[in-house]
Amino acid sequence: MMFRRGLTAWLPRLVGLLVAVFCAVSLVYMLACTPKGDDEQLAFPWANSPTGKEGYQAMLQEREEQHRNYINSLKKQIAQLKDELQERSEQLKNVQDHYTDSLGVGLDRSNPEKTQTDLLAFLHSQIDKAEVHAGVKLSTEYAAVPFESFTLQKVYQLETGLTRHPEEKPVRKDKRDELVEAIDLALETLNSPEGDSNTKHRLYAASDFIEGIYRTEKDKGTLYELTFKGDRKHEFKRIVLFRPFGPVMKVKNENINMANTLINVIVPLAKRTSKFRQFMQNFREMGIQQDGKIHLTVVYFGKEQMNEVKAILENTSRSANFKNFTFIQLNEEFSRGKGLDIGARVWKGNNVVLFFCDVDIYFTAEFLNTCRLNTQPGKKVFYPVLFSQYNPGIIYGHHDSIPPLEQQLVIKKETGFWRDFGFGMTCQYRSDFINIGGFDLDIKGWGGEDVHLYRKYLHSNLIVVRTPVRGLFHLWHEKQCLDELTPEQYKMCMQSKAMNEASHGQLGMLVFRHEIEAHLRKQKQKVISKKT
């Protein structure tokens, strides 16, 4: 009881003491946090005091000085950040230069030893990545990269077109130079003395080369294994070489605007009205309706069926509101080269892309842009490899009916082939065609003039772009082999006709159709006998 009474008496005093201590601490805190002037601490001015106005002015000046100091501090930080950014940019540039040097591009000639070391390190890393010292696990049988073999005279190749043979002499300069360089390097290696040995050894010559195999991994390089005769009958020398590839490097980054690039499609023609009607249906849909930046020049030879051709042109002009066409009529024997040459030279407008086209060609709107993108005046001409259609009557002979044309134009080995021996369809600027000299007008009829022009471009400084395109088709038409041909010419004509009719497998089905029909009859008889 006495303790409770004492606690009750001292409690108000304790609370008062705590309040006093709190006030004192607050006062000290306020005095400590008051902004300082240049020489002494400023006290809070009281409103009624005689120094209140001066106190406010002093406080404002102090605040202004603080802001000025803060701004100066920010400026210093910005300057420091700029310096740091500049330093980091220089470091990044040095790293990029080092990386570029290691690839052999933009080499720093001030330190050739380091450059050579970096380059060799990179090339050896490419060898380690390739399938040279050890095999690589592959997912399917189609993933293996096959070798091709070669001798001093021939190359035995797997990837062949219709004009290439399983064995042939390397005609392409880059392929020939590549293999000759590999053999020369191998001979140099064999004939180099090993170490400091003064022992005489035989000198190897190209005649000692037996055969070689090579294959290319597109992202790594080309592996060569070359075999030479040894010192004795059953001894051989093998040299393994590797040509490493570097990584992809940016050469150009450009924006291309083809909005105003007009294409002049030039078609030489004689008779063939039904084919021209089919061509104009394709031209109207793809050229007029979808593309819109196109002109048509028809060079017609003779007068027979000329009125029908002009009527087809005029009907298309009225129905499609299309005025961008030129019709030229020549009273002379048909000459494809002359027709294209006249069609190109009659143009009087600005420089234009010329597309030399035949009446049995089908093209898409996408191809027209491909034609524009792969031509450049004074620099590039375009020679697309078109897809040639097989005989629809054979391809779809087992169907109830032949599907519409648009459904037939599918790029498969059963439906056609890349016409890699044709050079008639081409895109180039008119200025390049005129400067190169145009066609050889002494060539009459079909054939020959296109190869002659192609060779002219190859012999010039222009880049010839040769590539298969998915939007250009040669429509099948029956090939006629005339009776006046010699037996050898007639045989070659028939071989060409067979090549255009169907694939190897489809022709085989025709050859063995009697055996196939007999097999089907036997199967039906077995089914009937089981039922009975």
Coordinates of C-alpha atoms in Angstrom, one line a residue:
M1 CA 0.0 0.0 0.0
M2 CA 2.8 2.4 0.9
F3 CA 4.6 1.6 -2.4
R4 CA 1.4 2.3 -4.4
R5 CA 0.9 5.7 -2.7
G6 CA 4.5 6.6 -3.3
L7 CA 4.3 5.7 -7.0
T8 CA 1.1 7.6 -7.4
A9 CA 2.7 10.7 -5.8
W10 CA 5.8 10.6 -8.0
L11 CA 4.1 9.7 -11.3
P12 CA 3.0 13.3 -12.2
R13 CA 6.5 14.6 -11.3
L14 CA 8.1 11.9 -13.6
V15 CA 5.8 12.8 -16.5
G16 CA 6.6 16.5 -16.1
L17 CA 10.3 15.7 -16.0
L18 CA 10.0 13.6 -19.3
V19 CA 8.1 16.5 -20.9
A20 CA 10.8 18.9 -19.9
V21 CA 13.6 16.6 -21.3
F22 CA 11.7 16.2 -24.5
C23 CA 11.3 19.9 -25.0
A24 CA 15.0 20.5 -24.3
V25 CA 16.0 17.8 -26.8
S26 CA 13.7 19.3 -29.4
L27 CA 15.1 22.7 -28.9
V28 CA 18.7 21.4 -29.3
Y29 CA 17.6 19.5 -32.4
M30 CA 16.1 22.6 -34.0
L31 CA 19.1 24.7 -33.2
A32 CA 21.4 22.0 -34.7
C33 CA 19.4 21.7 -37.9
T34 CA 19.0 25.4 -38.6
P35 CA 20.9 26.4 -41.9
K36 CA 24.2 28.1 -41.3
G37 CA 25.5 31.2 -42.9
D38 CA 29.0 31.9 -44.0
D39 CA 30.3 32.8 -40.5
E40 CA 27.6 31.9 -37.9
Q41 CA 24.4 30.0 -37.3
L42 CA 21.2 31.8 -38.1
A43 CA 18.4 31.9 -35.4
F44 CA 14.8 31.7 -36.3
P45 CA 13.5 35.2 -36.7
W46 CA 10.4 36.1 -34.8
A47 CA 7.7 38.0 -36.5
N48 CA 7.5 40.9 -34.0
S49 CA 11.3 41.2 -33.5
P50 CA 13.1 44.1 -35.0
T51 CA 15.5 41.8 -36.9
G52 CA 12.7 39.7 -38.7
K53 CA 13.1 41.2 -42.1
E54 CA 16.8 41.0 -42.1
G55 CA 16.5 37.4 -40.9
Y56 CA 14.2 36.4 -43.9
Q57 CA 16.5 38.0 -46.4
A58 CA 19.5 36.2 -44.9
M59 CA 17.6 32.9 -45.0
L60 CA 16.6 33.5 -48.7
Q61 CA 20.2 34.3 -49.6
E62 CA 21.3 31.1 -47.8
R63 CA 18.7 29.1 -49.7
E64 CA 19.8 30.6 -53.0
E65 CA 23.4 29.8 -52.2
Q66 CA 22.5 26.3 -51.4
H67 CA 20.6 25.9 -54.8
R68 CA 23.5 27.4 -56.6
N69 CA 25.9 25.0 -54.9
Y70 CA 23.5 22.1 -55.8
I71 CA 23.5 23.1 -59.5
N72 CA 27.2 23.3 -59.6
S73 CA 27.4 19.9 -58.1
L74 CA 25.1 18.5 -60.8
K75 CA 27.1 20.1 -63.5
K76 CA 30.2 18.4 -62.1
Q77 CA 28.5 15.0 -62.0
I78 CA 27.3 15.5 -65.6
A79 CA 30.8 16.3 -66.7
Q80 CA 32.1 13.2 -64.9
L81 CA 29.5 11.0 -66.6
K82 CA 30.4 12.4 -70.0
D83 CA 34.1 11.6 -69.3
E84 CA 33.1 8.1 -68.2
L85 CA 30.9 7.6 -71.3
Q86 CA 33.8 8.7 -73.5
E87 CA 36.1 6.3 -71.8
R88 CA 33.6 3.4 -72.1
S89 CA 33.1 4.2 -75.8
E90 CA 36.9 4.0 -76.4
Q91 CA 37.0 0.7 -74.5
L92 CA 34.2 -0.7 -76.6
K93 CA 35.9 0.4 -79.8
N94 CA 39.1 -1.2 -78.8
V95 CA 37.3 -4.5 -78.1
Q96 CA 35.5 -4.3 -81.5
D97 CA 38.8 -3.6 -83.2
H98 CA 40.4 -6.5 -81.4
Y99 CA 37.6 -8.8 -82.5
T100 CA 37.7 -7.5 -86.0
D101 CA 41.5 -8.0 -86.2
S102 CA 41.1 -11.5 -85.0
L103 CA 39.0 -12.2 -88.1
G104 CA 41.6 -10.8 -90.4
V105 CA 39.5 -7.7 -91.3
G106 CA 40.8 -4.2 -90.6
L107 CA 44.1 -5.5 -89.3
D108 CA 46.2 -3.3 -87.1
R109 CA 49.5 -3.2 -89.0
S110 CA 51.3 -1.6 -86.1
N111 CA 51.4 -5.0 -84.3
P112 CA 51.6 -7.7 -87.1
E113 CA 52.8 -10.4 -84.7
K114 CA 49.7 -10.1 -82.5
T115 CA 47.5 -9.9 -85.6
Q116 CA 48.9 -13.1 -87.0
T117 CA 48.5 -14.9 -83.7
D118 CA 44.8 -13.8 -83.4
L119 CA 44.1 -14.8 -87.0
L120 CA 45.7 -18.3 -86.6
A121 CA 43.8 -18.8 -83.3
F122 CA 40.5 -18.1 -85.0
L123 CA 41.3 -20.3 -88.0
H124 CA 42.2 -23.2 -85.7
S125 CA 39.0 -22.7 -83.8
Q126 CA 37.1 -23.2 -87.1
I127 CA 38.9 -26.5 -87.7
D128 CA 38.0 -27.7 -84.1
K129 CA 34.3 -26.9 -84.8
A130 CA 34.2 -28.7 -88.1
E131 CA 33.9 -32.5 -88.5
V132 CA 37.7 -33.0 -89.2
H133 CA 39.2 -34.9 -86.2
A134 CA 36.0 -36.5 -84.9
G135 CA 32.5 -37.3 -86.0
V136 CA 29.3 -35.4 -85.1
K137 CA 26.1 -37.1 -84.0
L138 CA 23.4 -36.5 -86.6
S139 CA 19.7 -36.8 -86.3
T140 CA 18.8 -38.4 -89.6
E141 CA 20.4 -40.0 -92.7
Y142 CA 19.7 -36.8 -94.6
A143 CA 21.7 -34.6 -92.3
A144 CA 25.1 -36.0 -93.4
V145 CA 27.2 -33.7 -95.6
P146 CA 28.4 -35.9 -98.5
F147 CA 31.9 -35.7 -100.1
E148 CA 32.5 -35.3 -103.8
S149 CA 35.5 -36.8 -105.4
F150 CA 37.9 -35.5 -108.1
T151 CA 40.9 -36.3 -110.1
L152 CA 43.2 -34.1 -112.2
Q153 CA 40.7 -34.2 -115.0
K154 CA 37.2 -34.8 -113.6
V155 CA 34.9 -34.0 -110.7
Y156 CA 32.3 -36.6 -109.6
Q157 CA 29.4 -34.7 -108.1
L158 CA 26.1 -35.5 -106.4
E159 CA 24.3 -32.2 -106.9
T160 CA 23.5 -32.2 -110.6
G161 CA 21.0 -30.3 -112.7
L162 CA 19.6 -31.4 -116.1
T163 CA 22.6 -29.9 -117.9
R164 CA 25.3 -31.2 -115.6
H165 CA 26.6 -34.7 -115.7
P166 CA 27.6 -37.0 -112.8
E167 CA 31.1 -36.5 -113.9
E168 CA 32.5 -33.4 -115.7
K169 CA 35.4 -31.2 -116.0
P170 CA 35.1 -28.2 -113.7
V171 CA 34.0 -25.4 -115.9
R172 CA 33.3 -22.8 -113.3
K173 CA 36.5 -20.8 -112.6
D174 CA 36.0 -20.7 -108.9
K175 CA 35.6 -24.5 -108.6
R176 CA 38.6 -25.1 -110.9
D177 CA 40.9 -22.6 -109.1
E178 CA 39.8 -24.0 -105.7
L179 CA 40.8 -27.6 -106.5
V180 CA 44.0 -26.6 -108.3
E181 CA 45.0 -24.5 -105.3
A182 CA 44.4 -27.5 -103.0
I183 CA 46.6 -29.8 -105.1
D184 CA 49.4 -27.2 -105.4
L185 CA 49.4 -26.7 -101.6
A186 CA 49.5 -30.5 -101.0
L187 CA 52.5 -30.8 -103.4
E188 CA 54.3 -28.0 -101.7
T189 CA 53.8 -29.7 -98.4
L190 CA 55.1 -33.0 -99.7
N191 CA 58.1 -31.4 -101.3
S192 CA 59.1 -29.3 -98.3
P193 CA 62.1 -30.7 -96.3
E194 CA 61.2 -31.8 -92.8
G195 CA 63.1 -30.0 -90.1
D196 CA 66.8 -29.6 -90.6
S197 CA 67.2 -32.9 -92.4
N198 CA 69.5 -32.9 -95.4
T199 CA 68.3 -36.3 -96.5
K200 CA 67.3 -36.3 -100.1
H201 CA 63.8 -37.4 -100.9
R202 CA 61.8 -37.7 -104.0
L203 CA 59.9 -34.7 -105.5
Y204 CA 56.2 -35.2 -106.0
A205 CA 54.5 -34.0 -109.1
A206 CA 50.9 -33.6 -110.1
S207 CA 51.1 -37.0 -111.9
D208 CA 51.5 -38.6 -108.4
F209 CA 48.0 -37.4 -107.4
I210 CA 45.6 -40.3 -107.4
E211 CA 42.3 -38.8 -106.2
G212 CA 40.8 -36.4 -103.6
I213 CA 37.6 -36.0 -101.8
Y214 CA 36.1 -32.8 -100.4
R215 CA 33.0 -31.5 -98.7
T216 CA 31.9 -28.1 -97.5
E217 CA 30.2 -27.3 -94.2
K218 CA 28.7 -23.9 -95.1
D219 CA 29.3 -22.3 -91.7
K220 CA 32.7 -23.7 -91.1
G221 CA 34.8 -24.4 -94.2
T222 CA 35.9 -27.0 -96.8
L223 CA 37.7 -30.2 -95.9
Y224 CA 40.1 -31.8 -98.5
E225 CA 41.7 -35.2 -98.3
L226 CA 44.2 -35.7 -101.1
T227 CA 45.9 -39.1 -101.8
F228 CA 49.2 -39.4 -103.7
K229 CA 51.4 -42.3 -104.7
G230 CA 53.9 -43.4 -102.1
D231 CA 57.4 -44.8 -102.5
R232 CA 56.2 -48.4 -103.0
K233 CA 53.3 -50.0 -104.6
H234 CA 51.0 -50.3 -101.7
E235 CA 52.1 -47.1 -99.9
F236 CA 50.4 -43.8 -100.2
K237 CA 50.7 -40.2 -99.0
R238 CA 47.7 -38.5 -97.6
I239 CA 47.4 -34.7 -97.1
V240 CA 44.5 -33.3 -95.2
L241 CA 43.7 -29.6 -95.8
F242 CA 41.0 -27.3 -94.5
R243 CA 39.8 -24.0 -95.9
P244 CA 38.1 -22.2 -92.9
F245 CA 35.3 -19.8 -93.4
G246 CA 35.0 -16.7 -91.3
P247 CA 31.8 -15.5 -89.6
V248 CA 29.1 -13.5 -91.4
M249 CA 30.1 -9.8 -91.8
K250 CA 27.9 -6.9 -92.6
V251 CA 28.7 -5.3 -95.9
K252 CA 25.8 -3.0 -96.5
N253 CA 22.6 -1.9 -94.9
E254 CA 20.3 0.1 -97.2
N255 CA 16.7 1.0 -97.7
I256 CA 15.3 0.3 -101.2
N257 CA 12.2 2.1 -102.5
M258 CA 10.7 0.5 -105.7
A259 CA 7.5 2.5 -105.7
N260 CA 8.4 4.3 -108.9
T261 CA 10.4 1.5 -110.7
L262 CA 8.5 0.6 -113.9
I263 CA 9.0 -2.8 -115.6
N264 CA 8.6 -3.0 -119.4
V265 CA 7.6 -6.6 -120.3
I266 CA 8.7 -7.3 -123.9
V267 CA 7.1 -10.3 -125.6
P268 CA 8.0 -11.3 -129.2
L269 CA 5.2 -13.2 -130.9
A270 CA 4.0 -14.9 -134.1
K271 CA 0.6 -16.6 -134.2
R272 CA 0.0 -18.6 -131.0
T273 CA -3.2 -16.7 -130.2
S274 CA -4.5 -19.2 -127.6
K275 CA -1.2 -19.0 -125.7
F276 CA -1.3 -15.2 -125.8
R277 CA -4.8 -15.1 -124.4
Q278 CA -3.6 -17.3 -121.5
F279 CA -0.6 -15.0 -121.1
M280 CA -2.8 -11.9 -120.9
Q281 CA -5.0 -13.4 -118.2
N282 CA -1.8 -13.9 -116.1
F283 CA -0.6 -10.4 -117.0
R284 CA -3.8 -8.8 -116.1
E285 CA -4.1 -10.4 -112.6
M286 CA -0.4 -10.2 -111.6
G287 CA 0.9 -7.2 -113.6
I288 CA -2.1 -4.8 -113.7
Q289 CA -4.2 -5.6 -110.7
Q290 CA -1.6 -6.6 -108.1
D291 CA 1.6 -4.8 -109.2
G292 CA 0.4 -1.8 -111.2
K293 CA 3.9 -0.5 -112.1
I294 CA 4.2 -2.3 -115.5
H295 CA 4.2 -1.7 -119.2
L296 CA 3.7 -4.3 -122.0
T297 CA 5.4 -4.3 -125.4
V298 CA 4.3 -6.8 -127.9
V299 CA 6.4 -7.2 -131.1
Y300 CA 4.3 -9.2 -133.6
F301 CA 5.8 -10.9 -136.7
G302 CA 3.6 -11.3 -139.8
K303 CA -0.1 -10.6 -140.3
E304 CA -1.6 -14.0 -139.7
Q305 CA -3.7 -13.9 -136.5
M306 CA -2.5 -10.4 -135.9
N307 CA -6.1 -9.0 -135.6
E308 CA -7.0 -11.6 -132.9
V309 CA -3.9 -10.6 -130.9
K310 CA -4.7 -6.9 -131.2
A311 CA -8.3 -7.6 -130.1
I312 CA -7.1 -9.4 -127.0
L313 CA -4.9 -6.4 -126.1
E314 CA -7.8 -3.9 -126.7
N315 CA -10.2 -6.0 -124.6
T316 CA -7.8 -6.1 -121.7
S317 CA -7.2 -2.3 -122.1
R318 CA -10.9 -1.5 -121.9
S319 CA -11.9 -4.0 -119.1
A320 CA -8.9 -3.3 -116.9
N321 CA -8.5 0.4 -117.8
F322 CA -4.9 -0.3 -118.9
K323 CA -3.2 2.0 -121.4
N324 CA 0.5 1.2 -120.8
F325 CA 1.1 -1.0 -123.7
T326 CA 2.8 -0.8 -127.1
F327 CA 2.0 -3.0 -130.2
I328 CA 4.7 -3.3 -132.9
Q329 CA 4.0 -5.2 -136.1
L330 CA 6.8 -6.4 -138.4
N331 CA 6.2 -8.0 -141.8
E332 CA 9.1 -10.4 -141.7
E333 CA 10.2 -13.8 -140.6
F334 CA 10.1 -14.4 -136.8
S335 CA 13.3 -13.6 -134.9
R336 CA 13.1 -13.7 -131.1
G337 CA 16.3 -11.7 -130.7
K338 CA 15.2 -9.0 -133.2
G339 CA 11.8 -8.7 -131.6
L340 CA 13.3 -8.2 -128.1
D341 CA 15.9 -5.8 -129.5
I342 CA 13.3 -3.6 -131.2
G343 CA 11.0 -3.7 -128.2
A344 CA 13.9 -2.4 -126.0
R345 CA 15.0 0.3 -128.4
V346 CA 11.6 1.7 -129.2
W347 CA 11.1 2.9 -125.6
K348 CA 11.5 6.7 -125.3
G349 CA 10.9 7.3 -121.6
N350 CA 13.3 7.3 -118.7
N351 CA 15.6 4.4 -118.0
V352 CA 13.4 1.4 -117.3
V353 CA 13.8 -2.2 -116.2
L354 CA 13.3 -4.6 -119.2
F355 CA 11.9 -8.0 -118.6
F356 CA 12.4 -10.2 -121.7
C357 CA 9.5 -12.7 -121.6
D358 CA 8.0 -15.5 -123.8
V359 CA 4.3 -16.1 -124.3
D360 CA 4.4 -19.4 -122.5
I361 CA 5.7 -17.9 -119.3
Y362 CA 3.7 -17.5 -116.1
F363 CA 4.9 -15.0 -113.4
T364 CA 3.7 -13.8 -110.1
A365 CA 3.6 -10.3 -108.6
E366 CA 6.3 -11.3 -106.2
F367 CA 8.6 -12.2 -109.1
L368 CA 8.2 -8.6 -110.5
N369 CA 9.6 -7.2 -107.3
T370 CA 12.4 -9.8 -107.4
C371 CA 13.2 -8.6 -110.9
R372 CA 13.4 -5.0 -109.6
L373 CA 15.5 -5.9 -106.5
N374 CA 18.1 -7.8 -108.5
T375 CA 18.8 -5.2 -111.2
Q376 CA 20.8 -2.0 -110.8
P377 CA 21.8 0.2 -113.7
G378 CA 25.5 0.0 -114.4
K379 CA 26.0 -2.7 -111.8
K380 CA 23.6 -5.8 -111.9
V381 CA 21.6 -7.8 -114.3
F382 CA 19.2 -10.6 -113.3
Y383 CA 19.1 -14.1 -115.0
P384 CA 16.5 -16.1 -113.1
V385 CA 16.3 -19.9 -113.4
L386 CA 12.6 -20.6 -113.9
F387 CA 10.7 -23.8 -113.0
S388 CA 9.7 -25.8 -116.1
Q389 CA 6.4 -27.6 -115.9
Y390 CA 6.1 -31.3 -116.9
N391 CA 3.2 -32.5 -119.2
P392 CA 0.1 -32.2 -117.0
G393 CA -1.5 -35.0 -119.0
I394 CA 1.1 -37.4 -117.6
I395 CA 1.4 -35.9 -114.2
Y396 CA -2.3 -35.9 -113.5
G397 CA -3.2 -38.9 -115.7
H398 CA -4.3 -40.9 -112.8
H399 CA -6.7 -38.1 -111.6
D400 CA -10.3 -37.7 -112.7
S401 CA -9.4 -34.3 -114.2
I402 CA -6.5 -32.0 -114.6
P403 CA -6.6 -29.3 -111.9
P404 CA -6.6 -25.5 -112.8
L405 CA -3.4 -24.0 -113.9
E406 CA -2.8 -22.1 -110.6
Q407 CA -2.9 -25.5 -108.7
Q408 CA -0.5 -27.1 -111.1
L409 CA 2.3 -24.5 -110.4
V410 CA 3.8 -26.3 -107.5
I411 CA 7.6 -26.7 -107.2
K412 CA 8.2 -30.4 -106.7
K413 CA 10.3 -33.0 -108.5
E414 CA 7.1 -34.7 -109.7
T415 CA 5.7 -31.5 -111.3
G416 CA 8.7 -30.0 -113.1
F417 CA 12.4 -29.1 -113.0
W418 CA 14.7 -26.1 -112.7
R419 CA 15.4 -25.0 -116.3
D420 CA 19.1 -24.4 -115.6
F421 CA 20.0 -24.5 -119.3
G422 CA 17.7 -21.6 -120.2
F423 CA 18.8 -18.0 -120.4
G424 CA 15.9 -16.4 -122.3
M425 CA 14.0 -14.8 -119.4
T426 CA 16.1 -11.9 -118.0
C427 CA 15.8 -8.5 -116.3
Q428 CA 18.1 -5.6 -116.9
Y429 CA 18.0 -1.9 -117.2
R430 CA 17.6 -0.5 -120.7
S431 CA 20.8 1.5 -120.4
D432 CA 22.8 -1.7 -119.7
F433 CA 21.2 -3.5 -122.6
I434 CA 22.0 -0.7 -125.0
N435 CA 25.5 -0.3 -123.7
I436 CA 26.3 -4.0 -124.0
G437 CA 25.3 -3.9 -127.7
G438 CA 21.9 -5.7 -127.6
F439 CA 21.2 -9.0 -129.4
D440 CA 23.0 -10.5 -132.3
L441 CA 20.5 -9.8 -135.1
D442 CA 22.1 -12.3 -137.4
I443 CA 20.5 -15.1 -135.4
K444 CA 17.2 -16.2 -136.9
G445 CA 14.3 -18.1 -135.3
W446 CA 14.4 -19.4 -131.8
G447 CA 17.6 -20.1 -129.7
G448 CA 21.1 -18.9 -129.6
E449 CA 20.4 -15.2 -129.2
D450 CA 19.8 -15.5 -125.4
V451 CA 23.1 -17.3 -124.8
H452 CA 25.0 -14.8 -126.9
L453 CA 23.6 -11.9 -124.8
Y454 CA 24.3 -13.8 -121.5
R455 CA 27.9 -14.2 -122.5
K456 CA 28.2 -10.5 -123.3
Y457 CA 27.1 -9.7 -119.7
L458 CA 29.5 -12.3 -118.3
H459 CA 32.4 -10.7 -120.2
S460 CA 31.5 -7.2 -118.9
N461 CA 32.0 -5.7 -115.5
L462 CA 28.4 -6.1 -114.5
I463 CA 27.3 -8.5 -111.8
V464 CA 25.2 -11.4 -113.2
V465 CA 22.7 -12.6 -110.6
R466 CA 21.8 -16.2 -111.5
T467 CA 19.4 -18.0 -109.1
P468 CA 16.2 -20.1 -109.1
V469 CA 13.1 -18.1 -108.4
R470 CA 9.8 -19.5 -107.1
G471 CA 7.5 -17.1 -109.0
L472 CA 8.5 -17.8 -112.6
F473 CA 7.2 -20.8 -114.5
H474 CA 7.6 -22.2 -118.0
L475 CA 4.3 -23.7 -119.0
W476 CA 4.4 -27.0 -120.8
H477 CA 3.7 -27.2 -124.5
E478 CA 4.3 -30.0 -126.9
K479 CA 7.7 -30.1 -128.6
Q480 CA 7.7 -30.8 -132.3
C481 CA 10.6 -32.8 -133.8
L482 CA 10.6 -32.1 -137.6
D483 CA 11.1 -34.8 -140.2
E484 CA 13.8 -32.8 -142.0
L485 CA 16.2 -33.3 -139.1
T486 CA 19.1 -35.7 -139.4
P487 CA 18.8 -39.0 -137.5
E488 CA 21.3 -37.7 -134.9
Q489 CA 19.4 -34.3 -134.5
Y490 CA 16.1 -36.1 -134.4
K491 CA 17.4 -38.4 -131.6
M492 CA 18.6 -35.4 -129.6
C493 CA 15.2 -33.6 -130.2
M494 CA 13.4 -36.7 -128.9
Q495 CA 15.6 -36.8 -125.8
S496 CA 14.9 -33.2 -125.1
K497 CA 11.2 -33.9 -125.6
A498 CA 11.3 -36.8 -123.1
M499 CA 13.1 -34.6 -120.6
N500 CA 10.3 -32.0 -120.7
E501 CA 7.5 -34.6 -120.5
A502 CA 7.8 -36.1 -117.1
S503 CA 10.2 -37.1 -114.3
H504 CA 12.4 -40.2 -114.4
G505 CA 10.0 -42.1 -112.2
Q506 CA 6.9 -41.0 -114.1
L507 CA 8.4 -42.1 -117.4
G508 CA 9.3 -45.4 -115.8
M509 CA 5.7 -45.9 -114.8
L510 CA 4.8 -45.4 -118.5
V511 CA 7.4 -47.8 -119.7
F512 CA 6.4 -50.5 -117.2
R513 CA 2.6 -49.8 -117.3
H514 CA 1.9 -53.3 -118.8
E515 CA 3.6 -55.0 -115.9
I516 CA 1.9 -52.7 -113.4
E517 CA -1.5 -53.5 -114.9
A518 CA -0.8 -57.2 -114.9
H519 CA 0.1 -57.0 -111.2
L520 CA -3.1 -55.2 -110.4
R521 CA -5.1 -57.9 -112.3
K522 CA -3.4 -60.6 -110.3
Q523 CA -4.2 -58.8 -107.0
K524 CA -7.9 -58.5 -107.9
Q525 CA -8.1 -62.2 -108.8
K526 CA -6.6 -63.1 -105.4
V527 CA -9.2 -61.0 -103.7
I528 CA -12.0 -62.6 -105.7
S529 CA -10.7 -66.1 -105.0
K530 CA -10.6 -65.4 -101.2
K531 CA -14.2 -64.2 -101.2
T532 CA -15.4 -67.3 -103.1

